[in-house]
């Protein structure tokens, strides 16, 4: 669940004492947004954010320089979706700007870049060499509903949905495919080798959690959560908690 506005996440510390510190923009159009991260090794990463209007202008400039007709790329997005509020800000690139081990050998290109559709959906991921390593396709009618996902060098994975927007099939032409059957407090997952897992759930909406998982080999794992959905305990197939 998101933090209330009076609580601002400034960092994370793991059990070994390693830290990750978040730096937020003090003013301007990205005020309050995370635009920098320092990891436990002292490396600093700059997060490049863009607005919908900036991405639309970039698309028009690319079309103009390429001599092509610009695609329909609106300057604004709906400020509220079924997934929550949307300010149109997206992460476009991550740069390594400081490395205490190699201060004079910083990369001249971003570590990763992200491309976005005119509807604000993640369309592509590019590595530091500029190669596209992942791409995503979405339903024309339902914004944000991914219908295909492709990784470089691998077959495209496709998804089918029911009328309630739930995934019913995950289709892999070169590997395991899956079907999903939904019942009250129960989801049955069957792969293309006819192996079956059953997830038992409790709670509603954002507090729905998997409290028991029946694995294909007959073993069972169980989980307990507190009133706000945080994991309290987990018992494995051998009865160890």
PDB file of C-alpha atoms in Angstrom:
ATOM      1  CA  UNK A   1       0.000   0.000   0.000  1.00  0.00           C
ATOM      2  CA  UNK A   2       1.261   3.549  -0.712  1.00  0.00           C
ATOM      3  CA  UNK A   3       2.606   5.593   2.177  1.00  0.00           C
ATOM      4  CA  UNK A   4       0.450   8.469   3.465  1.00  0.00           C
ATOM      5  CA  UNK A   5       1.604  11.889   2.179  1.00  0.00           C
ATOM      6  CA  UNK A   6       3.204  12.837   5.495  1.00  0.00           C
ATOM      7  CA  UNK A   7       5.559   9.844   5.304  1.00  0.00           C
ATOM      8  CA  UNK A   8       8.225  10.043   2.584  1.00  0.00           C
ATOM      9  CA  UNK A   9      10.426   7.050   1.793  1.00  0.00           C
ATOM     10  CA  UNK A  10      14.068   8.175   1.900  1.00  0.00           C
ATOM     11  CA  UNK A  11      15.933   4.870   1.905  1.00  0.00           C
ATOM     12  CA  UNK A  12      16.110   1.138   2.465  1.00  0.00           C
ATOM     13  CA  UNK A  13      18.437  -0.903   4.672  1.00  0.00           C
ATOM     14  CA  UNK A  14      18.768  -4.685   4.362  1.00  0.00           C
ATOM     15  CA  UNK A  15      19.687  -7.125   7.124  1.00  0.00           C
ATOM     16  CA  UNK A  16      23.388  -6.785   6.302  1.00  0.00           C
ATOM     17  CA  UNK A  17      23.297  -3.029   6.796  1.00  0.00           C
ATOM     18  CA  UNK A  18      23.559  -2.198   3.111  1.00  0.00           C
ATOM     19  CA  UNK A  19      21.715   0.982   2.266  1.00  0.00           C
ATOM     20  CA  UNK A  20      19.895   2.436  -0.695  1.00  0.00           C
ATOM     21  CA  UNK A  21      19.208   6.163  -0.448  1.00  0.00           C
ATOM     22  CA  UNK A  22      16.615   7.976  -2.559  1.00  0.00           C
ATOM     23  CA  UNK A  23      17.085  11.603  -3.634  1.00  0.00           C
ATOM     24  CA  UNK A  24      13.965  13.590  -4.519  1.00  0.00           C
ATOM     25  CA  UNK A  25      13.607  16.643  -6.720  1.00  0.00           C
ATOM     26  CA  UNK A  26      13.196  19.782  -4.617  1.00  0.00           C
ATOM     27  CA  UNK A  27      11.193  21.849  -7.097  1.00  0.00           C
ATOM     28  CA  UNK A  28       9.859  22.179 -10.619  1.00  0.00           C
ATOM     29  CA  UNK A  29       7.651  19.823 -12.577  1.00  0.00           C
ATOM     30  CA  UNK A  30       9.206  16.756 -10.935  1.00  0.00           C
ATOM     31  CA  UNK A  31       9.033  18.100  -7.375  1.00  0.00           C
ATOM     32  CA  UNK A  32       8.934  15.261  -4.858  1.00  0.00           C
ATOM     33  CA  UNK A  33       9.810  12.609  -7.440  1.00  0.00           C
ATOM     34  CA  UNK A  34      12.832  10.325  -7.007  1.00  0.00           C
ATOM     35  CA  UNK A  35      15.497  11.497  -9.472  1.00  0.00           C
ATOM     36  CA  UNK A  36      18.578   9.946  -7.879  1.00  0.00           C
ATOM     37  CA  UNK A  37      19.623   6.789  -6.018  1.00  0.00           C
ATOM     38  CA  UNK A  38      22.811   6.042  -4.075  1.00  0.00           C
ATOM     39  CA  UNK A  39      23.518   2.377  -3.375  1.00  0.00           C
ATOM     40  CA  UNK A  40      25.473   0.752  -0.559  1.00  0.00           C
ATOM     41  CA  UNK A  41      28.693   0.838  -2.598  1.00  0.00           C
ATOM     42  CA  UNK A  42      28.485   4.610  -2.946  1.00  0.00           C
ATOM     43  CA  UNK A  43      27.492   4.557  -6.601  1.00  0.00           C
ATOM     44  CA  UNK A  44      25.078   7.276  -7.662  1.00  0.00           C
ATOM     45  CA  UNK A  45      22.455   6.803 -10.341  1.00  0.00           C
ATOM     46  CA  UNK A  46      20.483   9.600 -12.009  1.00  0.00           C
ATOM     47  CA  UNK A  47      16.906   8.802 -12.989  1.00  0.00           C
ATOM     48  CA  UNK A  48      15.736  10.760 -16.028  1.00  0.00           C
ATOM     49  CA  UNK A  49      12.010  11.463 -15.860  1.00  0.00           C
ATOM     50  CA  UNK A  50       9.785  12.790 -18.640  1.00  0.00           C
ATOM     51  CA  UNK A  51       6.269  14.173 -18.819  1.00  0.00           C
ATOM     52  CA  UNK A  52       3.680  13.131 -21.372  1.00  0.00           C
ATOM     53  CA  UNK A  53       4.042  16.531 -23.083  1.00  0.00           C
ATOM     54  CA  UNK A  54       7.813  16.065 -23.401  1.00  0.00           C
ATOM     55  CA  UNK A  55       7.411  12.607 -24.916  1.00  0.00           C
ATOM     56  CA  UNK A  56       4.794  13.921 -27.348  1.00  0.00           C
ATOM     57  CA  UNK A  57       7.116  16.736 -28.465  1.00  0.00           C
ATOM     58  CA  UNK A  58       9.992  14.285 -28.893  1.00  0.00           C
ATOM     59  CA  UNK A  59       7.779  12.042 -31.050  1.00  0.00           C
ATOM     60  CA  UNK A  60       6.830  15.007 -33.253  1.00  0.00           C
ATOM     61  CA  UNK A  61      10.468  16.045 -33.653  1.00  0.00           C
ATOM     62  CA  UNK A  62      11.522  12.511 -34.579  1.00  0.00           C
ATOM     63  CA  UNK A  63       8.738  12.306 -37.157  1.00  0.00           C
ATOM     64  CA  UNK A  64       9.707  15.689 -38.604  1.00  0.00           C
ATOM     65  CA  UNK A  65      13.410  14.852 -38.862  1.00  0.00           C
ATOM     66  CA  UNK A  66      12.582  11.488 -40.406  1.00  0.00           C
ATOM     67  CA  UNK A  67      10.193  12.993 -42.940  1.00  0.00           C
ATOM     68  CA  UNK A  68       7.250  10.915 -41.711  1.00  0.00           C
ATOM     69  CA  UNK A  69       3.763  11.828 -40.594  1.00  0.00           C
ATOM     70  CA  UNK A  70       3.648  12.242 -36.787  1.00  0.00           C
ATOM     71  CA  UNK A  71       1.559   9.648 -34.965  1.00  0.00           C
ATOM     72  CA  UNK A  72      -1.283  10.617 -32.655  1.00  0.00           C
ATOM     73  CA  UNK A  73       0.583  11.369 -29.424  1.00  0.00           C
ATOM     74  CA  UNK A  74      -1.513  13.439 -26.992  1.00  0.00           C
ATOM     75  CA  UNK A  75       0.141  16.049 -24.773  1.00  0.00           C
ATOM     76  CA  UNK A  76      -1.779  14.843 -21.725  1.00  0.00           C
ATOM     77  CA  UNK A  77      -3.056  11.574 -20.265  1.00  0.00           C
ATOM     78  CA  UNK A  78      -6.204  10.930 -18.231  1.00  0.00           C
ATOM     79  CA  UNK A  79      -5.251  11.866 -14.664  1.00  0.00           C
ATOM     80  CA  UNK A  80      -7.034   8.865 -13.209  1.00  0.00           C
ATOM     81  CA  UNK A  81      -7.161   5.247 -14.361  1.00  0.00           C
ATOM     82  CA  UNK A  82      -8.518   2.004 -12.943  1.00  0.00           C
ATOM     83  CA  UNK A  83      -5.048   1.480 -11.474  1.00  0.00           C
ATOM     84  CA  UNK A  84      -5.057   4.812  -9.602  1.00  0.00           C
ATOM     85  CA  UNK A  85      -3.906   8.373 -10.236  1.00  0.00           C
ATOM     86  CA  UNK A  86      -1.553   9.032 -13.151  1.00  0.00           C
ATOM     87  CA  UNK A  87       0.469  12.250 -13.371  1.00  0.00           C
ATOM     88  CA  UNK A  88       1.959  11.207 -16.717  1.00  0.00           C
ATOM     89  CA  UNK A  89       5.538  11.135 -15.410  1.00  0.00           C
ATOM     90  CA  UNK A  90       7.603   8.171 -16.592  1.00  0.00           C
ATOM     91  CA  UNK A  91      11.167   6.908 -16.124  1.00  0.00           C
ATOM     92  CA  UNK A  92      13.003   7.305 -19.438  1.00  0.00           C
ATOM     93  CA  UNK A  93      16.639   6.488 -18.607  1.00  0.00           C
ATOM     94  CA  UNK A  94      19.057   5.561 -15.817  1.00  0.00           C
ATOM     95  CA  UNK A  95      22.611   6.951 -15.799  1.00  0.00           C
ATOM     96  CA  UNK A  96      25.546   5.991 -13.602  1.00  0.00           C
ATOM     97  CA  UNK A  97      26.966   9.384 -12.545  1.00  0.00           C
ATOM     98  CA  UNK A  98      29.399   8.414  -9.778  1.00  0.00           C
ATOM     99  CA  UNK A  99      31.343   5.255  -8.980  1.00  0.00           C
ATOM    100  CA  UNK A 100      33.930   5.511  -6.176  1.00  0.00           C
ATOM    101  CA  UNK A 101      35.798   2.475  -7.534  1.00  0.00           C
ATOM    102  CA  UNK A 102      36.065   3.822 -11.092  1.00  0.00           C
ATOM    103  CA  UNK A 103      35.475   7.589 -10.873  1.00  0.00           C
ATOM    104  CA  UNK A 104      37.134   8.312 -14.235  1.00  0.00           C
ATOM    105  CA  UNK A 105      35.528   5.447 -16.127  1.00  0.00           C
ATOM    106  CA  UNK A 106      31.832   6.280 -16.149  1.00  0.00           C
ATOM    107  CA  UNK A 107      29.710   5.057 -19.086  1.00  0.00           C
ATOM    108  CA  UNK A 108      29.017   7.597 -21.824  1.00  0.00           C
ATOM    109  CA  UNK A 109      25.502   6.252 -22.361  1.00  0.00           C
ATOM    110  CA  UNK A 110      22.631   5.436 -20.019  1.00  0.00           C
ATOM    111  CA  UNK A 111      22.621   1.992 -18.424  1.00  0.00           C
ATOM    112  CA  UNK A 112      19.055   1.482 -19.598  1.00  0.00           C
ATOM    113  CA  UNK A 113      16.428   3.417 -21.565  1.00  0.00           C
ATOM    114  CA  UNK A 114      12.653   3.014 -21.640  1.00  0.00           C
ATOM    115  CA  UNK A 115      10.248   3.742 -24.483  1.00  0.00           C
ATOM    116  CA  UNK A 116       6.574   4.559 -23.906  1.00  0.00           C
ATOM    117  CA  UNK A 117       3.426   4.377 -26.019  1.00  0.00           C
ATOM    118  CA  UNK A 118       1.253   7.454 -26.646  1.00  0.00           C
ATOM    119  CA  UNK A 119      -1.053   6.066 -23.926  1.00  0.00           C
ATOM    120  CA  UNK A 120       1.765   6.020 -21.370  1.00  0.00           C
ATOM    121  CA  UNK A 121       2.367   2.260 -21.472  1.00  0.00           C
ATOM    122  CA  UNK A 122       5.857   0.750 -21.327  1.00  0.00           C
ATOM    123  CA  UNK A 123       6.674  -0.181 -24.928  1.00  0.00           C
ATOM    124  CA  UNK A 124      10.365  -1.106 -24.983  1.00  0.00           C
ATOM    125  CA  UNK A 125      13.521  -1.472 -22.902  1.00  0.00           C
ATOM    126  CA  UNK A 126      16.984  -0.748 -24.348  1.00  0.00           C
ATOM    127  CA  UNK A 127      20.337  -1.750 -22.832  1.00  0.00           C
ATOM    128  CA  UNK A 128      23.458   0.431 -22.638  1.00  0.00           C
ATOM    129  CA  UNK A 129      24.451  -0.468 -26.201  1.00  0.00           C
ATOM    130  CA  UNK A 130      21.115   0.808 -27.491  1.00  0.00           C
ATOM    131  CA  UNK A 131      19.837  -2.675 -28.294  1.00  0.00           C
ATOM    132  CA  UNK A 132      16.162  -3.316 -27.643  1.00  0.00           C
ATOM    133  CA  UNK A 133      15.996  -6.169 -25.149  1.00  0.00           C
ATOM    134  CA  UNK A 134      12.295  -6.208 -24.278  1.00  0.00           C
ATOM    135  CA  UNK A 135       9.074  -5.085 -25.940  1.00  0.00           C
ATOM    136  CA  UNK A 136       5.425  -5.034 -24.919  1.00  0.00           C
ATOM    137  CA  UNK A 137       2.111  -4.977 -26.807  1.00  0.00           C
ATOM    138  CA  UNK A 138      -1.182  -3.770 -25.339  1.00  0.00           C
ATOM    139  CA  UNK A 139      -4.885  -4.193 -25.983  1.00  0.00           C
ATOM    140  CA  UNK A 140      -6.219  -1.479 -28.301  1.00  0.00           C
ATOM    141  CA  UNK A 141      -9.381  -1.097 -26.245  1.00  0.00           C
ATOM    142  CA  UNK A 142      -8.118  -1.433 -22.679  1.00  0.00           C
ATOM    143  CA  UNK A 143      -5.281   0.891 -21.739  1.00  0.00           C
ATOM    144  CA  UNK A 144      -2.533  -0.861 -19.784  1.00  0.00           C
ATOM    145  CA  UNK A 145      -3.680  -4.413 -20.562  1.00  0.00           C
ATOM    146  CA  UNK A 146      -0.594  -6.237 -21.851  1.00  0.00           C
ATOM    147  CA  UNK A 147      -1.367  -8.843 -24.515  1.00  0.00           C
ATOM    148  CA  UNK A 148       2.192  -9.761 -25.533  1.00  0.00           C
ATOM    149  CA  UNK A 149       5.713  -9.598 -24.135  1.00  0.00           C
ATOM    150  CA  UNK A 150       8.927 -10.302 -26.011  1.00  0.00           C
ATOM    151  CA  UNK A 151      12.541 -10.668 -24.854  1.00  0.00           C
ATOM    152  CA  UNK A 152      15.390 -10.504 -27.338  1.00  0.00           C
ATOM    153  CA  UNK A 153      16.292 -13.978 -28.565  1.00  0.00           C
ATOM    154  CA  UNK A 154      13.190 -15.582 -27.091  1.00  0.00           C
ATOM    155  CA  UNK A 155       9.709 -16.311 -28.461  1.00  0.00           C
ATOM    156  CA  UNK A 156       6.900 -13.841 -27.883  1.00  0.00           C
ATOM    157  CA  UNK A 157       4.632 -14.643 -24.928  1.00  0.00           C
ATOM    158  CA  UNK A 158       0.952 -13.800 -25.440  1.00  0.00           C
ATOM    159  CA  UNK A 159      -1.857 -13.351 -22.916  1.00  0.00           C
ATOM    160  CA  UNK A 160      -5.630 -13.789 -23.091  1.00  0.00           C
ATOM    161  CA  UNK A 161      -8.153 -12.315 -20.664  1.00  0.00           C
ATOM    162  CA  UNK A 162     -11.715 -12.918 -19.531  1.00  0.00           C
ATOM    163  CA  UNK A 163     -14.462 -10.280 -19.454  1.00  0.00           C
ATOM    164  CA  UNK A 164     -13.351  -9.228 -15.956  1.00  0.00           C
ATOM    165  CA  UNK A 165      -9.822  -8.455 -17.147  1.00  0.00           C
ATOM    166  CA  UNK A 166      -8.216 -11.522 -15.549  1.00  0.00           C
ATOM    167  CA  UNK A 167      -5.544 -13.513 -17.382  1.00  0.00           C
ATOM    168  CA  UNK A 168      -6.943 -16.857 -18.554  1.00  0.00           C
ATOM    169  CA  UNK A 169      -4.077 -18.039 -20.773  1.00  0.00           C
ATOM    170  CA  UNK A 170      -0.346 -17.424 -21.076  1.00  0.00           C
ATOM    171  CA  UNK A 171       0.811 -18.799 -24.415  1.00  0.00           C
ATOM    172  CA  UNK A 172       4.450 -19.684 -25.100  1.00  0.00           C
ATOM    173  CA  UNK A 173       5.035 -21.243 -28.551  1.00  0.00           C
ATOM    174  CA  UNK A 174       8.421 -22.682 -27.515  1.00  0.00           C
ATOM    175  CA  UNK A 175       7.882 -23.635 -23.880  1.00  0.00           C
ATOM    176  CA  UNK A 176       5.318 -24.098 -21.151  1.00  0.00           C
ATOM    177  CA  UNK A 177       1.933 -22.426 -21.557  1.00  0.00           C
ATOM    178  CA  UNK A 178      -0.502 -21.878 -18.693  1.00  0.00           C
ATOM    179  CA  UNK A 179      -4.246 -21.607 -18.146  1.00  0.00           C
ATOM    180  CA  UNK A 180      -5.866 -19.882 -15.162  1.00  0.00           C
ATOM    181  CA  UNK A 181      -9.263 -20.818 -13.736  1.00  0.00           C
ATOM    182  CA  UNK A 182     -10.861 -18.489 -11.194  1.00  0.00           C
ATOM    183  CA  UNK A 183     -13.280 -19.469  -8.452  1.00  0.00           C
ATOM    184  CA  UNK A 184     -14.172 -17.783  -5.175  1.00  0.00           C
ATOM    185  CA  UNK A 185     -10.990 -17.638  -3.056  1.00  0.00           C
ATOM    186  CA  UNK A 186      -9.294 -20.120  -5.386  1.00  0.00           C
ATOM    187  CA  UNK A 187      -7.178 -19.958  -8.557  1.00  0.00           C
ATOM    188  CA  UNK A 188      -6.169 -23.113 -10.436  1.00  0.00           C
ATOM    189  CA  UNK A 189      -3.094 -22.898 -12.672  1.00  0.00           C
ATOM    190  CA  UNK A 190      -2.495 -25.697 -15.195  1.00  0.00           C
ATOM    191  CA  UNK A 191       0.520 -25.894 -17.493  1.00  0.00           C
ATOM    192  CA  UNK A 192       0.749 -27.495 -20.931  1.00  0.00           C
ATOM    193  CA  UNK A 193       2.113 -30.708 -19.349  1.00  0.00           C
ATOM    194  CA  UNK A 194      -1.131 -30.912 -17.324  1.00  0.00           C
ATOM    195  CA  UNK A 195       0.592 -30.133 -14.025  1.00  0.00           C
ATOM    196  CA  UNK A 196      -1.635 -28.226 -11.660  1.00  0.00           C
ATOM    197  CA  UNK A 197      -1.179 -25.750  -8.813  1.00  0.00           C
ATOM    198  CA  UNK A 198      -3.959 -24.268  -6.697  1.00  0.00           C
ATOM    199  CA  UNK A 199      -3.751 -20.912  -4.938  1.00  0.00           C
ATOM    200  CA  UNK A 200      -6.135 -20.320  -2.023  1.00  0.00           C
ATOM    201  CA  UNK A 201      -6.747 -16.658  -1.232  1.00  0.00           C
ATOM    202  CA  UNK A 202      -8.264 -14.566   1.536  1.00  0.00           C
ATOM    203  CA  UNK A 203      -9.192 -10.904   1.677  1.00  0.00           C
ATOM    204  CA  UNK A 204     -10.637  -8.473  -0.818  1.00  0.00           C
ATOM    205  CA  UNK A 205      -9.215  -5.934  -3.249  1.00  0.00           C
ATOM    206  CA  UNK A 206      -5.701  -4.792  -2.447  1.00  0.00           C
ATOM    207  CA  UNK A 207      -5.624  -6.918   0.712  1.00  0.00           C
ATOM    208  CA  UNK A 208      -6.219 -10.221  -1.079  1.00  0.00           C
ATOM    209  CA  UNK A 209      -3.350 -12.595  -0.296  1.00  0.00           C
ATOM    210  CA  UNK A 210      -2.402 -16.208  -1.140  1.00  0.00           C
ATOM    211  CA  UNK A 211      -2.707 -18.063   2.181  1.00  0.00           C
ATOM    212  CA  UNK A 212      -2.186 -21.590   0.848  1.00  0.00           C
ATOM    213  CA  UNK A 213      -0.482 -22.998  -2.231  1.00  0.00           C
ATOM    214  CA  UNK A 214      -0.989 -26.581  -3.381  1.00  0.00           C
ATOM    215  CA  UNK A 215       1.990 -27.490  -5.555  1.00  0.00           C
ATOM    216  CA  UNK A 216       1.930 -29.871  -8.519  1.00  0.00           C
ATOM    217  CA  UNK A 217       3.829 -32.514  -6.514  1.00  0.00           C
ATOM    218  CA  UNK A 218       1.133 -32.551  -3.814  1.00  0.00           C
ATOM    219  CA  UNK A 219       3.052 -30.506  -1.251  1.00  0.00           C
ATOM    220  CA  UNK A 220       1.484 -27.489   0.441  1.00  0.00           C
ATOM    221  CA  UNK A 221       2.859 -24.185   1.717  1.00  0.00           C
ATOM    222  CA  UNK A 222       0.858 -21.820   3.914  1.00  0.00           C
ATOM    223  CA  UNK A 223       1.236 -18.125   4.721  1.00  0.00           C
ATOM    224  CA  UNK A 224      -0.151 -15.854   7.423  1.00  0.00           C
ATOM    225  CA  UNK A 225      -0.666 -12.098   7.075  1.00  0.00           C
ATOM    226  CA  UNK A 226      -1.545  -9.299   9.460  1.00  0.00           C
ATOM    227  CA  UNK A 227      -4.550  -6.979   9.163  1.00  0.00           C
ATOM    228  CA  UNK A 228      -2.791  -4.694   6.675  1.00  0.00           C
ATOM    229  CA  UNK A 229      -1.563  -7.520   4.426  1.00  0.00           C
ATOM    230  CA  UNK A 230       2.012  -7.912   5.646  1.00  0.00           C
ATOM    231  CA  UNK A 231       3.503 -11.413   5.743  1.00  0.00           C
ATOM    232  CA  UNK A 232       3.814 -12.673   9.348  1.00  0.00           C
ATOM    233  CA  UNK A 233       4.736 -16.335   8.959  1.00  0.00           C
ATOM    234  CA  UNK A 234       5.178 -19.021   6.324  1.00  0.00           C
ATOM    235  CA  UNK A 235       5.068 -22.798   6.713  1.00  0.00           C
ATOM    236  CA  UNK A 236       6.761 -24.967   4.097  1.00  0.00           C
ATOM    237  CA  UNK A 237       5.853 -28.459   2.874  1.00  0.00           C
ATOM    238  CA  UNK A 238       7.899 -30.049   5.680  1.00  0.00           C
ATOM    239  CA  UNK A 239       5.959 -28.172   8.342  1.00  0.00           C
ATOM    240  CA  UNK A 240       8.769 -25.739   9.118  1.00  0.00           C
ATOM    241  CA  UNK A 241       7.634 -22.224   9.992  1.00  0.00           C
TER     242      UNK A 241
END
